[in-house]
XYZ file of C-alpha atoms in Angstrom:
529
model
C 58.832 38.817 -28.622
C 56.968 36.627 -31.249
C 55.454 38.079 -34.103
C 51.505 38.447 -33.266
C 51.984 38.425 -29.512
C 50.805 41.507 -27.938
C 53.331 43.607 -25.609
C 50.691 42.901 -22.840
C 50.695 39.749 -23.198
C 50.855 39.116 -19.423
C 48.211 39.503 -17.327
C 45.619 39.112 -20.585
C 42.646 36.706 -20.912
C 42.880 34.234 -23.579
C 40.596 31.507 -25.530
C 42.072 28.119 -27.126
C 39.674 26.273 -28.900
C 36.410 26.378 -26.258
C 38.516 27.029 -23.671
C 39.323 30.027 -21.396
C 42.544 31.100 -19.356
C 44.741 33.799 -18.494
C 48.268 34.345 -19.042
C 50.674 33.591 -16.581
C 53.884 33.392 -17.987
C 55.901 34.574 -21.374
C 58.818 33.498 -22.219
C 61.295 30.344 -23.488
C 60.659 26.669 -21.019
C 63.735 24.743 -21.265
C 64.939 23.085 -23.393
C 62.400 23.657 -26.070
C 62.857 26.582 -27.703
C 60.851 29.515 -29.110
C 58.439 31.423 -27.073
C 55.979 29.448 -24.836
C 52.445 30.691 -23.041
C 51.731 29.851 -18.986
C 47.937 29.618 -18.732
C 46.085 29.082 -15.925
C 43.282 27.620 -17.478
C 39.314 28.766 -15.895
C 38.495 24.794 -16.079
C 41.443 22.845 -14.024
C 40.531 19.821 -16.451
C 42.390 21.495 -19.639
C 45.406 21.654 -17.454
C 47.962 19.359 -17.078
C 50.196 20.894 -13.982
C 50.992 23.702 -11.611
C 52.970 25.934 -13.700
C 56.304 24.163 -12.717
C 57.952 22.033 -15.633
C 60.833 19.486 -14.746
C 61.234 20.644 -11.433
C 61.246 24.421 -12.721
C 58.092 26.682 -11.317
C 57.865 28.800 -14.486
C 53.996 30.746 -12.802
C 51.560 29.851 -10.208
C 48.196 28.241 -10.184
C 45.343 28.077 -7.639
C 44.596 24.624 -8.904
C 47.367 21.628 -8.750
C 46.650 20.388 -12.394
C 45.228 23.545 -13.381
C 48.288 25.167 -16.173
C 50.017 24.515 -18.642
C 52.232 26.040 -22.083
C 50.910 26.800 -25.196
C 52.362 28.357 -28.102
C 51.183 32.206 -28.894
C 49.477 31.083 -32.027
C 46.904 28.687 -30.143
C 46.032 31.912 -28.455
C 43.255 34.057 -29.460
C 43.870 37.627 -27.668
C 40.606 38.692 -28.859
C 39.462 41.767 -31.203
C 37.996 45.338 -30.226
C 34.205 46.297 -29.479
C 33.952 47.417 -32.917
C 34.889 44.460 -34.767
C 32.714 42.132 -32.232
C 29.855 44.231 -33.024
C 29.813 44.120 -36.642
C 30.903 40.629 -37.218
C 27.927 39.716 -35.091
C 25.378 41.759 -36.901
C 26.843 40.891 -40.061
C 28.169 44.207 -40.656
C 31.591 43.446 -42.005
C 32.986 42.884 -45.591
C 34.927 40.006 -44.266
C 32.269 37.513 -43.084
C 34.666 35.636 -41.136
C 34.604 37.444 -37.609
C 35.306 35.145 -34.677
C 31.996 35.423 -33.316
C 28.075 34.288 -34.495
C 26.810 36.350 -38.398
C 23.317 36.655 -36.728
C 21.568 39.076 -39.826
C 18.730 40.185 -37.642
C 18.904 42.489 -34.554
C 16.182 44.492 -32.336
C 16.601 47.787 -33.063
C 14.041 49.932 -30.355
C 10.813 47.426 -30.780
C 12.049 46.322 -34.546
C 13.772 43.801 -35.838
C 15.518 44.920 -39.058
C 17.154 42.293 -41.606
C 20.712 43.419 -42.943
C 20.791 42.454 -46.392
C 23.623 43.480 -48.787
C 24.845 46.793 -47.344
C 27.352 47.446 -49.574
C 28.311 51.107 -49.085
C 30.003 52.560 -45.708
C 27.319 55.291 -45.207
C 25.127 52.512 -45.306
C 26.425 50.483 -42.362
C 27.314 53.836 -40.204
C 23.801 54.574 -40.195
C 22.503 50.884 -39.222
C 25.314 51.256 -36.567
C 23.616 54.467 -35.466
C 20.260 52.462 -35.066
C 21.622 49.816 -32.738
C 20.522 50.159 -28.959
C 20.346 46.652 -27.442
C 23.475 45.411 -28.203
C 24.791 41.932 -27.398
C 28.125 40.641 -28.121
C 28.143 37.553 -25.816
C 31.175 35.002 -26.808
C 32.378 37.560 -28.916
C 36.227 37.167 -28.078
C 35.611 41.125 -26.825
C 39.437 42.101 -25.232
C 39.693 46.007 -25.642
C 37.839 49.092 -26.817
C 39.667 49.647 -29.848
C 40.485 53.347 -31.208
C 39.703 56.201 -28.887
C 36.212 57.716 -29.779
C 35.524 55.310 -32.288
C 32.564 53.844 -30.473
C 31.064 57.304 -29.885
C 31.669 57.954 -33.413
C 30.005 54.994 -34.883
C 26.896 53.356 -31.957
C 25.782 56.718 -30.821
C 22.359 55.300 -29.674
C 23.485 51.908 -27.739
C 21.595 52.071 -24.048
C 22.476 48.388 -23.386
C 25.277 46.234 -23.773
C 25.991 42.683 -23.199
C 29.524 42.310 -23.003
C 29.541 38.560 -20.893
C 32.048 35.615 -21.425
C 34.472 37.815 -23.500
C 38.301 38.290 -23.198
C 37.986 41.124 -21.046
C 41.275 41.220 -18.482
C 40.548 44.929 -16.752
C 37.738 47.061 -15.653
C 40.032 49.264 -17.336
C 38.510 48.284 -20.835
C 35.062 48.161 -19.422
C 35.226 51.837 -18.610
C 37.295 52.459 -22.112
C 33.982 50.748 -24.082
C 31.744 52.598 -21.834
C 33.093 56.465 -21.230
C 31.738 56.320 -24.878
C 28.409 55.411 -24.539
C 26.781 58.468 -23.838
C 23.711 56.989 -22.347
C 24.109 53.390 -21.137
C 21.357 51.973 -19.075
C 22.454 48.386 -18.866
C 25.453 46.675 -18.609
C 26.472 43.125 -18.606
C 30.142 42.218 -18.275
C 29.238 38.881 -16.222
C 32.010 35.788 -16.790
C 35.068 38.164 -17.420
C 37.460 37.695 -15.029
C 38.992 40.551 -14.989
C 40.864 42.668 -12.731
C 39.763 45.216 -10.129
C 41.170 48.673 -9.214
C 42.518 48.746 -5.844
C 42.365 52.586 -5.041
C 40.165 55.295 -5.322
C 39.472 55.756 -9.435
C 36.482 58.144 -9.562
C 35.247 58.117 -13.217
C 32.422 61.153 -13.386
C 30.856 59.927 -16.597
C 31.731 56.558 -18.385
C 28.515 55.294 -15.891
C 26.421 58.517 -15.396
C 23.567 57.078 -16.446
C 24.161 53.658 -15.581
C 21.176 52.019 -13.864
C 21.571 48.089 -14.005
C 25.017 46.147 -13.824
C 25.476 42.806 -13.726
C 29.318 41.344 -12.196
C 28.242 37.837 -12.040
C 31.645 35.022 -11.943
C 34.187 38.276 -12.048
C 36.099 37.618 -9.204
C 35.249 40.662 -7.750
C 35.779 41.646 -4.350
C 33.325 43.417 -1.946
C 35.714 46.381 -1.386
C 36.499 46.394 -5.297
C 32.722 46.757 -5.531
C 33.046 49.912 -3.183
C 35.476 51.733 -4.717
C 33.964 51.014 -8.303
C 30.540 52.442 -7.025
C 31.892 55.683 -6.880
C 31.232 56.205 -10.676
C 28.020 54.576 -10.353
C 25.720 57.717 -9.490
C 22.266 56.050 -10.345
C 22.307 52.727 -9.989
C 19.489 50.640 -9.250
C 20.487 46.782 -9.789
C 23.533 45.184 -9.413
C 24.212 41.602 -9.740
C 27.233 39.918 -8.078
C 26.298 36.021 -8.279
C 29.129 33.416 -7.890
C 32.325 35.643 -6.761
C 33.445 34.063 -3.561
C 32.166 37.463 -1.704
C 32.947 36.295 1.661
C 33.873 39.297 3.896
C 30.991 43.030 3.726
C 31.632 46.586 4.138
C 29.348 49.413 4.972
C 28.743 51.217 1.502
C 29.379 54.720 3.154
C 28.176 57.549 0.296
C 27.422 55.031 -2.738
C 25.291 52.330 -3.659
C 22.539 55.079 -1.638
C 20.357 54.558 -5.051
C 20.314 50.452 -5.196
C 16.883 48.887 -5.662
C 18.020 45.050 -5.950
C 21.167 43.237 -4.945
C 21.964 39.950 -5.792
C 24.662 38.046 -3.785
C 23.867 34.391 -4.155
C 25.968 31.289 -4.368
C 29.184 33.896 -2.588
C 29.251 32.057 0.690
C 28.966 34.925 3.364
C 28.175 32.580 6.489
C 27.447 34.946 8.784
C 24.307 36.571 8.366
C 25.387 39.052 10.885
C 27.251 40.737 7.824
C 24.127 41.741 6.420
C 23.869 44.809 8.735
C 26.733 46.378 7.360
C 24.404 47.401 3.879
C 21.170 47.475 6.224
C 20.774 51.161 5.570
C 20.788 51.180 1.711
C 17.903 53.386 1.676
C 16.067 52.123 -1.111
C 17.203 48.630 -1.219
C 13.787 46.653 -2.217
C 14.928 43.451 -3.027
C 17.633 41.464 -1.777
C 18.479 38.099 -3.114
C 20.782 36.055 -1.035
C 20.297 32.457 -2.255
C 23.211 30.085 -1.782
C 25.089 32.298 0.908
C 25.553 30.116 3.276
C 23.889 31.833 6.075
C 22.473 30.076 9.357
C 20.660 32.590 11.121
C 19.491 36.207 10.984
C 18.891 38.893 13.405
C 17.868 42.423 14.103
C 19.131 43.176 17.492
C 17.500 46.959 17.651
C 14.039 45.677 17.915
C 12.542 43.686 20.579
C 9.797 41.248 19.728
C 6.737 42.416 18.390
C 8.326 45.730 17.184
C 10.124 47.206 13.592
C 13.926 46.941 12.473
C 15.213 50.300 11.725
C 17.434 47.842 9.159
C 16.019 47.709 5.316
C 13.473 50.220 5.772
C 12.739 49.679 2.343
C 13.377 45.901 1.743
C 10.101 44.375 0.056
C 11.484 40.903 -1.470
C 14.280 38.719 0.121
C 15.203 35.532 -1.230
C 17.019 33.256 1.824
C 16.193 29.726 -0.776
C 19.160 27.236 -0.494
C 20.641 28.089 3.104
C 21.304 26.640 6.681
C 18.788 28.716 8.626
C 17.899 26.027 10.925
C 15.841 27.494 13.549
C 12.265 28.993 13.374
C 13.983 32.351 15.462
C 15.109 33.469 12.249
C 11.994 33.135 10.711
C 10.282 35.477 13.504
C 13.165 38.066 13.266
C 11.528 38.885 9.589
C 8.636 40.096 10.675
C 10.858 43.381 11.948
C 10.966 44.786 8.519
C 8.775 47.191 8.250
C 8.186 46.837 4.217
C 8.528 42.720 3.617
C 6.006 41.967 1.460
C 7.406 38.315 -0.422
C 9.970 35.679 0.785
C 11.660 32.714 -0.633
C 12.997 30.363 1.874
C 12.715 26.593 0.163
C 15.400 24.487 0.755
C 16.627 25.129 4.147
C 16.597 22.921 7.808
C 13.931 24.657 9.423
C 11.895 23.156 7.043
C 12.101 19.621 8.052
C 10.941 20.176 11.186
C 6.855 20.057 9.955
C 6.187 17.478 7.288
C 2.979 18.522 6.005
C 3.671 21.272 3.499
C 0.283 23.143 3.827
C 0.803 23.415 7.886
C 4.333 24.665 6.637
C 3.184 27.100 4.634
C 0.590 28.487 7.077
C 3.278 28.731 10.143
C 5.015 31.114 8.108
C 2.373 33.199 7.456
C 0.938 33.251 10.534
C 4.626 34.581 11.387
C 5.159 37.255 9.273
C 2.304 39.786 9.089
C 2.761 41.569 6.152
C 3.324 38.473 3.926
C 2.106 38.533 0.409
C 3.943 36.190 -1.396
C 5.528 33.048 -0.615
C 8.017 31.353 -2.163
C 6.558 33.011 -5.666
C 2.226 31.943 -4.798
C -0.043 34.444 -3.803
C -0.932 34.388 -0.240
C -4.898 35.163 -0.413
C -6.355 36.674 2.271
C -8.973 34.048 3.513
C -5.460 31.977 3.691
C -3.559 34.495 6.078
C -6.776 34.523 7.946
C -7.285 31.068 8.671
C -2.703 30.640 9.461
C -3.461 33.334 12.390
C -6.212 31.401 13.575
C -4.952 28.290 13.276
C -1.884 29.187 14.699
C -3.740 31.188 17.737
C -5.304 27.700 18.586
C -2.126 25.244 17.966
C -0.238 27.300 20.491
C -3.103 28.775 22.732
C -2.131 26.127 25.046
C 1.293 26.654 25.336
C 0.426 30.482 25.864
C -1.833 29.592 29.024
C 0.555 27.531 30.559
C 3.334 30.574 29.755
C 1.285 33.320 32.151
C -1.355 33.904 28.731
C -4.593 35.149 30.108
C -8.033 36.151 28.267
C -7.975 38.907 31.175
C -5.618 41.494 29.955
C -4.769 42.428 33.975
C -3.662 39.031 34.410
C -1.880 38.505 30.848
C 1.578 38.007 31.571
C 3.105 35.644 29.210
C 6.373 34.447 29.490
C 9.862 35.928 27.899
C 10.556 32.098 26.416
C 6.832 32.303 24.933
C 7.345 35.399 23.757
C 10.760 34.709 21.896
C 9.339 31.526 20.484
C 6.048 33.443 19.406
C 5.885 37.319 19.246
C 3.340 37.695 16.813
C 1.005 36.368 19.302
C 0.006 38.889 21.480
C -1.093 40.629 18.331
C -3.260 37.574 16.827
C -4.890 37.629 20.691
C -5.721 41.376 19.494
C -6.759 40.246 16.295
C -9.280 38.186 16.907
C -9.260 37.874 20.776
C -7.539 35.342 23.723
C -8.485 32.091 23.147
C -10.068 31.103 26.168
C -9.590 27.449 28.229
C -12.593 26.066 27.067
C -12.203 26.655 23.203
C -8.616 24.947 23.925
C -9.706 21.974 26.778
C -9.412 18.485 25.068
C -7.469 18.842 21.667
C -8.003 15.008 21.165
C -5.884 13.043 18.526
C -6.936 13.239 15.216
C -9.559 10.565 14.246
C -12.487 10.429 12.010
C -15.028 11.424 14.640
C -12.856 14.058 15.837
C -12.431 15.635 12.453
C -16.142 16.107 11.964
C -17.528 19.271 12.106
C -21.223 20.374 12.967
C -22.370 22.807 11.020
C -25.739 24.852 10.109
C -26.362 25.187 6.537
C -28.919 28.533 5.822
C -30.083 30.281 2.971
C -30.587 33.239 3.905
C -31.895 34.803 1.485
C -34.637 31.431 0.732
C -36.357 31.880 4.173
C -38.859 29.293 3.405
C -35.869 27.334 3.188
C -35.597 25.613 7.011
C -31.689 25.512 8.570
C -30.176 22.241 8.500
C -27.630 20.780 10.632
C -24.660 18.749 9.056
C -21.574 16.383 9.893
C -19.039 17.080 7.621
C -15.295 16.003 7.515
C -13.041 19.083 7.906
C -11.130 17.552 4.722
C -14.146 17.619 2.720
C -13.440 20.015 0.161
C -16.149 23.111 -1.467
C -16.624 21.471 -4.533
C -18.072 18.616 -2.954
C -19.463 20.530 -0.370
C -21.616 22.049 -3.180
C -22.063 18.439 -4.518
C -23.770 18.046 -1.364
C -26.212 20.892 -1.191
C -26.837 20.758 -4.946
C -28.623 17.007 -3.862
C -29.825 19.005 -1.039
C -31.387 22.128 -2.620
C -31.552 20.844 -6.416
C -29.921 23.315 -7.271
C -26.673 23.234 -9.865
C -23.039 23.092 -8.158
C -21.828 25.705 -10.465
C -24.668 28.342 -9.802
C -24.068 27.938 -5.809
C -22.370 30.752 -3.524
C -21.071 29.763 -1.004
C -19.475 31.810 2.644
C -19.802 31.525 6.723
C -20.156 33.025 9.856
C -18.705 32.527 13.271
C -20.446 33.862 16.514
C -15.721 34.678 17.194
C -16.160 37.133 13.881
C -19.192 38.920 14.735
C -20.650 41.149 11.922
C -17.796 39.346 9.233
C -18.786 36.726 6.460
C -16.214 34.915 5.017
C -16.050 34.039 0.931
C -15.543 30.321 0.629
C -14.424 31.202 -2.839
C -11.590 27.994 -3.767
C -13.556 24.536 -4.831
C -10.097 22.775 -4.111
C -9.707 24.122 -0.439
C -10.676 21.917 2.288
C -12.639 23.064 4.719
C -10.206 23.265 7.723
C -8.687 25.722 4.946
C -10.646 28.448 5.824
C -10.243 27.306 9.838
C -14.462 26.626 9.973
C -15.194 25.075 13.302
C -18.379 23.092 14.598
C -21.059 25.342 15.434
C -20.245 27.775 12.750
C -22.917 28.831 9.935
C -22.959 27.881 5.801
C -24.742 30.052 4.219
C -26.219 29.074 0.771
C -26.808 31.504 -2.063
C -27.947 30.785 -5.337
């Protein structure tokens, strides 16, 4: 073996220049002689074949052009935790560690300057401060001596240990069996390898309550079995590892709060009811995934999933969901509360962006949030209403009826639309004659007739006005300060509908139009100043 070159050589993550691989081969590559290196190399570009070398297949790559040899002294193998951590915070007597000499680090809320520390006592005690620890690019590849890390960083809580040398989540649980109380881990862009049975590990990650596995290579199943040591955790992040295939997370995972699976192409939504009972999920973010459709077969329309009791944010941004169906089928979880979904087909079927925007909320009830705005509630108000009118025809000519006795709306209406039986609760059946003649949308037809009062000016006489429903409140109040004299910026403005008997409604956005807040002819300003 060549001087330098680690018995385990095989197997072992390496960096050459910028570069990143791991070992495939060790040994002589005829005729040369000496000692070559088979990497398969993370970016198929640095390569120059498949491992095979005049006509002899020395390793394997995934990639055609995606190896090649290199001799053991191009190869860094990487140092221990230790050395990473003090060559980053400038906490060696060599200054010329293989990572960044930052000289300041956050130690609880301060940031202390290392200046001169001379003396070992000196750096064991700053060592001892250090809680957020970050050691990103560090050429991290093992733990180092047993109980040295305990020894030295008794107070770490959170590591970053990404884009390192790591080759095993071996080492991960070497480093972190001696971190007493670890909070947050980050060992994302280590492609490392995975346990394939049963290791149990009671304490390296007792405490242990965010992880992030982003670009590991890590399997769903690996995920599994690893979780068993995971007794608390609430977030774990699994971006970009070709997750394809779920499990159901039988006895771990129970304490999850947020899961992130994006950009791992899982296709079938369908798997997603094989972790529907994590009982506390609360967010799940599934950008990138793939995914054409989703569906809660235990509820029928109009009723609760028993799935994701307690799932408040989902982000579907990015996917194939296609069909409004899908769309409907979130309004079964009992706890949504805010939803990303830009960047998907179902999206191109309405051009305007505002009618968009309100379909969706008139869909799911319990909305709050859309795709990261505020949803405020004179907005869901006028979506249901709007949406009660744009399909009230449809629902007459399905078996809909004002007359509950002879309400009897069709299955096919109902699938398409089963939040609307509960808007006709809401704020009542539309009735034929509020939906008779929805004429094409012209000037005169977007004119509304309203009654402007001040009601608490009664000297002040009603007036009746034409406006354009796309007439927004500020000028609205441009219009009744030439009326009334009276300063734009001093006027309060809300309405009333003979439909919402007893309810005044804030007209409290200047930029909203005011088919915004779903005003009809015949309704009532009212002025306040």
């Amino acid at each position: 073996m060549a001087a330098g070159l680690p018995p385990d050589a095989l197997g072992r993550r390496v960096a050459c220049g910028t570069d990143y691989g791991t070992v495939r081969y060790v040994g002589s590559v005829s005729p040369t002689a000496g000692i070559w290196l088979g990497v398969e190399w993370d970016d198929p570009q640095r390569g120059k074949h498949d491992g095979s070398y005049e006509g002899t297949q020395y390793f394997k790559c995934r990639h055609p052009k995606g190896g090649s040899f290199i001799r053991p002294n191009k190869a860094n193998f990487g140092v221990d935790f230790l050395t990473a951590v003090k060559d980053r915070y400038g906490l060696n007597d060599e200054q010329d560690g293989q990572c960044g000499t930052g000289n300041t680090v956050v130690i609880g809320t301060k940031t202390v300057e290392f200046v001169g520390m001379d003396s070992v006592a000196e750096q064991q005690r700053q060592l001892n401060k250090l809680v957020d620890i970050s050691v990103r690019e560090c050429a991290v590849s093992h733990a180092g001596q047993e109980e040295e890390i305990s020894r030295t960083c008794a107070n770490m809580r959170h590591i970053n240990l990404s884009k390192n040398l790591i080759s095993s989540w071996e080492t991960v649980v070497a480093i972190a069996s001696q971190v007493q109380n670890l909070e947050t881990l980050n060992v994302s862009e280590n492609k490392m390898r995975f346990p394939s049975t049963s290791t149990f590990t009671s304490s390296a990650f007792s405490n242990l309550k965010i992880l992030a596995l982003n670009q590991t290579e890590i399997t769903w199943t690996e995920v599994l079995l690893c979780a068993q040591g995971w007794p608390v955790l609430e977030e774990l992040y699994l971006s970009s590892n070709n997750i394809t295939v779920l499990e159901r997370p039988d006895n771990v995972l129970q304490t999850l709060k947020l899961l992130d699976f994006s950009d791992n192409q899982l296709l079938d939504g369908n798997q997603l009811h094989l972790i529907a009972q994590l009982p506390r999920l609360e967010q799940l973010i599934l950008r990138n995934t793939g995914i054409s459709s989703i569906h809660f077969p235990d509820a029928g329309f109009g009723c609760k999933t028993k799935m994701f009791p307690s799932l408040k944010r989902l982000a579907i941004n990015d996917n194939k969901i296609s069909q409004w169906s899908s769309i409907n089928e979130l309004d079964k979880l009992p706890s949504l509360r805010a939803l990303q979904c830009n960047n998907n087909p179902f999206m191109d079927t309405e051009k305007n962006p505002e009618t968009l925007k309100q379909l969706i909320i008139a869909k799911i009830s319990k909305l709050e949030v859309l795709n990261n705005c505020e949803i405020l509630p004179a907005e869901r108000r006028g979506a249901e209403l709007d949406y009660r009118k744009i399909f009230g025809k449809d629902w007459l000519e399905a078996g809909g009826h004002w007359n509950p006795e002879k309400n009897k709306p069709s299955e096919e209406f109902l699938a398409a639309h089963p939040r609307y039986p509960a808007l006709c609760l809401k704020y009542g059946a539309p009735e034929e004659g509020e939906l008779k003649g929805q004429q094409p949308l012209t000037l005169k037809n977007q004119l509304l007739t309203l009654t402007i009062k001040c009601p608490e000016k009664p000297e002040q006489k009603p007036v009746e006005k034409k406006l354009p429903e796309s007439m927004t409140i500020q000028k609205v109040k441009g219009l009744l300060y030439r009326l009334f004299k009276i300063p734009g910026s001093d006027l309060k403005l809300s309405y009333e509908s003979s439909k919402l008997e007893g309810k005044e409604v804030e007209l409290d956005n200047d930029l909203k139009p005011l088919q915004f807040y779903s005003i009809e002819s015949g309704d009532c300003v009212l002025v306040r100043w």
